[in-house]
Amino acid sequence: MQALLKLSRGIDAFTRWTGKRLAWLILVAVIISAVNAIVRKTFDVSSNSWLELQWVLFSIVFLLCSPWTLLDNEHIRIDIFNSMMPKKARNIIDVIGHAFFLLPLTIVMMITGIPFFQRSFDVNEQSGNAGGLPQWPAKSLIMIAFAFLFVQGISELIKRIAVMRELIPDPHESQVTAIEAEVEHLVQAIEKK
């Protein structure tokens, strides 16, 4: 199990490193959007490639940062029910969810994403919009993102099993949920008044 935990730490480090760098593409997309809007309004000139580039940049962040979201335990769940459950039940739900839902889904998406990308790449598929970008780089994001998510899912499964076997402390135990953070924020605001 120690070798698997070492592998998990390596996966986590790669995921965090990648996510922190790719998240900056949101700023690039905002700058491109702002410049494009200014140029369009000021000079009445626009380009579909700049609009499509914004979409691709957002897609990169959304898809390739999803493993980082999983790593930081910020993925979607019903926090109200999750917080009321005992720790053991939450751990079991996480193991079942990762093993039987997340990992199979990522495998299906990788398997179906490869021919989706390959067909686009083979014909050098271009945008349907005049002056648009090639489509195959954006389509490659699907298989890449789900491969990254699969690997991070393996890491999360390893950690959750290790937590259940009491080999490591729960990395998310001290994490504050969004609801708890909001309540704390409201209490602080009330106390200031």
Short mmCIF file of C-alpha atoms in Angstrom, two decimals:
data_model
loop_
_atom_site.label_atom_id
_atom_site.label_comp_id
_atom_site.label_asym_id
_atom_site.label_seq_id
_atom_site.Cartn_x
_atom_site.Cartn_y
_atom_site.Cartn_z
CA MET A 1 0.00 0.00 0.00
CA GLN A 2 2.94 2.34 0.65
CA ALA A 3 3.99 2.09 -3.00
CA LEU A 4 0.45 3.01 -4.06
CA LEU A 5 0.45 5.97 -1.67
CA LYS A 6 3.74 7.13 -3.15
CA LEU A 7 2.19 6.86 -6.63
CA SER A 8 -0.82 8.81 -5.35
CA ARG A 9 1.42 11.61 -4.02
CA GLY A 10 3.12 11.82 -7.43
CA ILE A 11 -0.23 11.99 -9.23
CA ASP A 12 -1.45 14.65 -6.80
CA ALA A 13 1.68 16.74 -7.31
CA PHE A 14 1.28 16.57 -11.11
CA THR A 15 -2.42 17.42 -10.89
CA ARG A 16 -1.85 20.41 -8.61
CA TRP A 17 1.07 21.68 -10.72
CA THR A 18 -0.93 21.36 -13.95
CA GLY A 19 -4.11 22.88 -12.51
CA LYS A 20 -2.37 25.91 -11.02
CA ARG A 21 -0.73 26.72 -14.34
CA LEU A 22 -3.71 26.07 -16.60
CA ALA A 23 -6.04 28.12 -14.39
CA TRP A 24 -4.19 31.24 -15.59
CA LEU A 25 -5.68 30.67 -19.03
CA ILE A 26 -8.91 32.16 -17.66
CA LEU A 27 -7.07 35.48 -17.39
CA VAL A 28 -5.80 35.08 -20.95
CA ALA A 29 -9.36 34.36 -22.14
CA VAL A 30 -10.65 37.46 -20.33
CA ILE A 31 -7.94 39.64 -21.86
CA ILE A 32 -8.65 38.27 -25.34
CA SER A 33 -12.36 38.83 -24.79
CA ALA A 34 -11.83 42.41 -23.63
CA VAL A 35 -9.44 43.29 -26.45
CA ASN A 36 -11.73 41.67 -29.00
CA ALA A 37 -14.72 43.66 -27.69
CA ILE A 38 -12.77 46.93 -27.70
CA VAL A 39 -11.47 46.36 -31.24
CA ARG A 40 -14.93 45.34 -32.46
CA LYS A 41 -16.64 48.40 -30.92
CA THR A 42 -13.88 50.89 -31.76
CA PHE A 43 -12.84 49.79 -35.24
CA ASP A 44 -15.84 47.66 -36.27
CA VAL A 45 -13.46 44.76 -36.93
CA SER A 46 -13.84 41.26 -35.55
CA SER A 47 -12.51 37.79 -36.08
CA ASN A 48 -14.16 34.44 -35.47
CA SER A 49 -10.79 32.93 -34.61
CA TRP A 50 -10.46 35.25 -31.58
CA LEU A 51 -13.96 34.33 -30.41
CA GLU A 52 -13.25 30.63 -30.85
CA LEU A 53 -9.91 30.98 -29.07
CA GLN A 54 -11.78 32.22 -25.99
CA TRP A 55 -13.97 29.10 -26.08
CA VAL A 56 -10.96 26.83 -26.47
CA LEU A 57 -9.14 28.49 -23.57
CA PHE A 58 -12.20 28.15 -21.35
CA SER A 59 -12.51 24.49 -22.44
CA ILE A 60 -8.89 23.86 -21.52
CA VAL A 61 -9.43 25.26 -18.05
CA PHE A 62 -12.78 23.55 -17.51
CA LEU A 63 -11.65 20.14 -18.74
CA LEU A 64 -8.00 19.97 -17.73
CA CYS A 65 -8.51 21.52 -14.29
CA SER A 66 -11.27 19.06 -13.35
CA PRO A 67 -8.73 16.63 -11.83
CA TRP A 68 -7.48 19.49 -9.63
CA THR A 69 -11.09 20.09 -8.53
CA LEU A 70 -11.36 16.41 -7.60
CA LEU A 71 -8.01 16.54 -5.77
CA ASP A 72 -9.13 19.51 -3.67
CA ASN A 73 -12.47 17.81 -2.91
CA GLU A 74 -14.38 20.65 -4.56
CA HIS A 75 -16.39 18.48 -6.94
CA ILE A 76 -20.16 18.55 -6.87
CA ARG A 77 -21.93 16.70 -4.14
CA ILE A 78 -24.93 17.35 -1.95
CA ASP A 79 -23.11 18.95 0.99
CA ILE A 80 -26.15 19.04 3.27
CA PHE A 81 -26.57 15.26 3.16
CA ASN A 82 -22.86 14.56 2.96
CA SER A 83 -22.08 16.56 6.10
CA MET A 84 -24.81 14.76 8.08
CA MET A 85 -23.44 11.31 7.28
CA PRO A 86 -20.93 9.57 9.47
CA LYS A 87 -17.34 9.61 8.23
CA LYS A 88 -17.38 5.86 7.50
CA ALA A 89 -20.48 6.20 5.28
CA ARG A 90 -18.91 9.12 3.37
CA ASN A 91 -15.77 7.06 2.79
CA ILE A 92 -17.77 4.09 1.50
CA ILE A 93 -19.78 6.34 -0.81
CA ASP A 94 -16.56 7.88 -2.15
CA VAL A 95 -14.99 4.47 -2.82
CA ILE A 96 -18.12 3.17 -4.56
CA GLY A 97 -18.57 6.42 -6.49
CA HIS A 98 -14.96 6.48 -7.67
CA ALA A 99 -14.70 2.77 -8.48
CA PHE A 100 -18.09 2.21 -10.11
CA PHE A 101 -19.03 5.58 -11.55
CA LEU A 102 -16.10 7.98 -12.00
CA LEU A 103 -13.49 5.54 -13.33
CA PRO A 104 -15.84 3.70 -15.74
CA LEU A 105 -17.13 7.03 -17.06
CA THR A 106 -13.60 8.27 -17.69
CA ILE A 107 -12.75 5.05 -19.53
CA VAL A 108 -15.83 5.35 -21.74
CA MET A 109 -15.03 9.00 -22.49
CA MET A 110 -11.42 8.17 -23.40
CA ILE A 111 -12.46 5.27 -25.61
CA THR A 112 -15.09 7.31 -27.43
CA GLY A 113 -12.96 10.48 -27.43
CA ILE A 114 -10.10 8.91 -29.37
CA PRO A 115 -12.03 8.20 -32.62
CA PHE A 116 -13.88 11.52 -32.21
CA PHE A 117 -10.53 13.30 -32.22
CA GLN A 118 -8.95 11.00 -34.84
CA ARG A 119 -11.66 11.64 -37.45
CA SER A 120 -11.32 15.37 -36.93
CA PHE A 121 -7.53 15.22 -37.12
CA ASP A 122 -7.51 13.00 -40.24
CA VAL A 123 -9.56 15.48 -42.25
CA ASN A 124 -8.01 18.55 -40.58
CA GLU A 125 -11.51 19.62 -39.55
CA GLN A 126 -11.95 23.39 -39.58
CA SER A 127 -14.52 25.59 -37.93
CA GLY A 128 -17.83 26.11 -39.70
CA ASN A 129 -17.38 29.85 -39.12
CA ALA A 130 -15.44 31.93 -41.62
CA GLY A 131 -11.92 32.51 -40.34
CA GLY A 132 -12.41 30.07 -37.47
CA LEU A 133 -9.88 27.75 -35.88
CA PRO A 134 -9.15 24.08 -36.59
CA GLN A 135 -11.44 21.84 -34.54
CA TRP A 136 -9.18 18.88 -33.82
CA PRO A 137 -7.09 20.56 -31.08
CA ALA A 138 -10.25 21.32 -29.10
CA LYS A 139 -11.54 17.79 -29.67
CA SER A 140 -8.28 16.35 -28.35
CA LEU A 141 -9.07 17.94 -24.99
CA ILE A 142 -11.80 15.39 -24.34
CA MET A 143 -9.56 12.34 -24.35
CA ILE A 144 -6.70 14.17 -22.59
CA ALA A 145 -8.94 15.58 -19.85
CA PHE A 146 -10.62 12.28 -19.11
CA ALA A 147 -7.24 10.53 -19.04
CA PHE A 148 -6.06 13.06 -16.43
CA LEU A 149 -9.33 12.65 -14.52
CA PHE A 150 -8.96 8.84 -14.63
CA VAL A 151 -5.46 9.05 -13.16
CA GLN A 152 -6.60 11.46 -10.43
CA GLY A 153 -9.57 9.17 -9.73
CA ILE A 154 -7.13 6.31 -9.13
CA SER A 155 -5.19 8.53 -6.72
CA GLU A 156 -8.37 9.47 -4.84
CA LEU A 157 -9.40 5.82 -4.62
CA ILE A 158 -5.98 4.87 -3.21
CA LYS A 159 -6.15 7.65 -0.61
CA ARG A 160 -9.74 6.85 0.40
CA ILE A 161 -8.90 3.16 0.92
CA ALA A 162 -5.81 4.15 2.92
CA VAL A 163 -7.94 6.46 5.08
CA MET A 164 -10.45 3.67 5.68
CA ARG A 165 -7.60 1.33 6.69
CA GLU A 166 -6.26 4.12 8.95
CA LEU A 167 -2.93 4.21 7.13
CA ILE A 168 -3.10 7.97 6.52
CA PRO A 169 -5.14 10.81 8.01
CA ASP A 170 -8.05 12.05 5.94
CA PRO A 171 -6.62 14.82 3.73
CA HIS A 172 -10.01 16.56 3.65
CA GLU A 173 -10.98 16.21 7.31
CA SER A 174 -10.25 19.82 8.23
CA GLN A 175 -11.75 21.15 5.00
CA VAL A 176 -14.61 23.58 5.45
CA THR A 177 -17.64 23.00 3.21
CA ALA A 178 -19.10 25.84 1.17
CA ILE A 179 -22.13 26.00 3.47
CA GLU A 180 -19.95 26.14 6.59
CA ALA A 181 -17.82 28.88 5.04
CA GLU A 182 -20.92 30.91 4.17
CA VAL A 183 -22.35 30.53 7.68
CA GLU A 184 -19.01 31.56 9.19
CA HIS A 185 -18.89 34.58 6.88
CA LEU A 186 -22.42 35.61 7.90
CA VAL A 187 -21.63 35.21 11.60
CA GLN A 188 -18.52 37.39 11.23
CA ALA A 189 -20.53 40.03 9.37
CA ILE A 190 -23.18 40.06 12.11
CA GLU A 191 -20.55 40.31 14.85
CA LYS A 192 -18.98 43.33 13.16
CA LYS A 193 -22.27 45.24 13.37
#
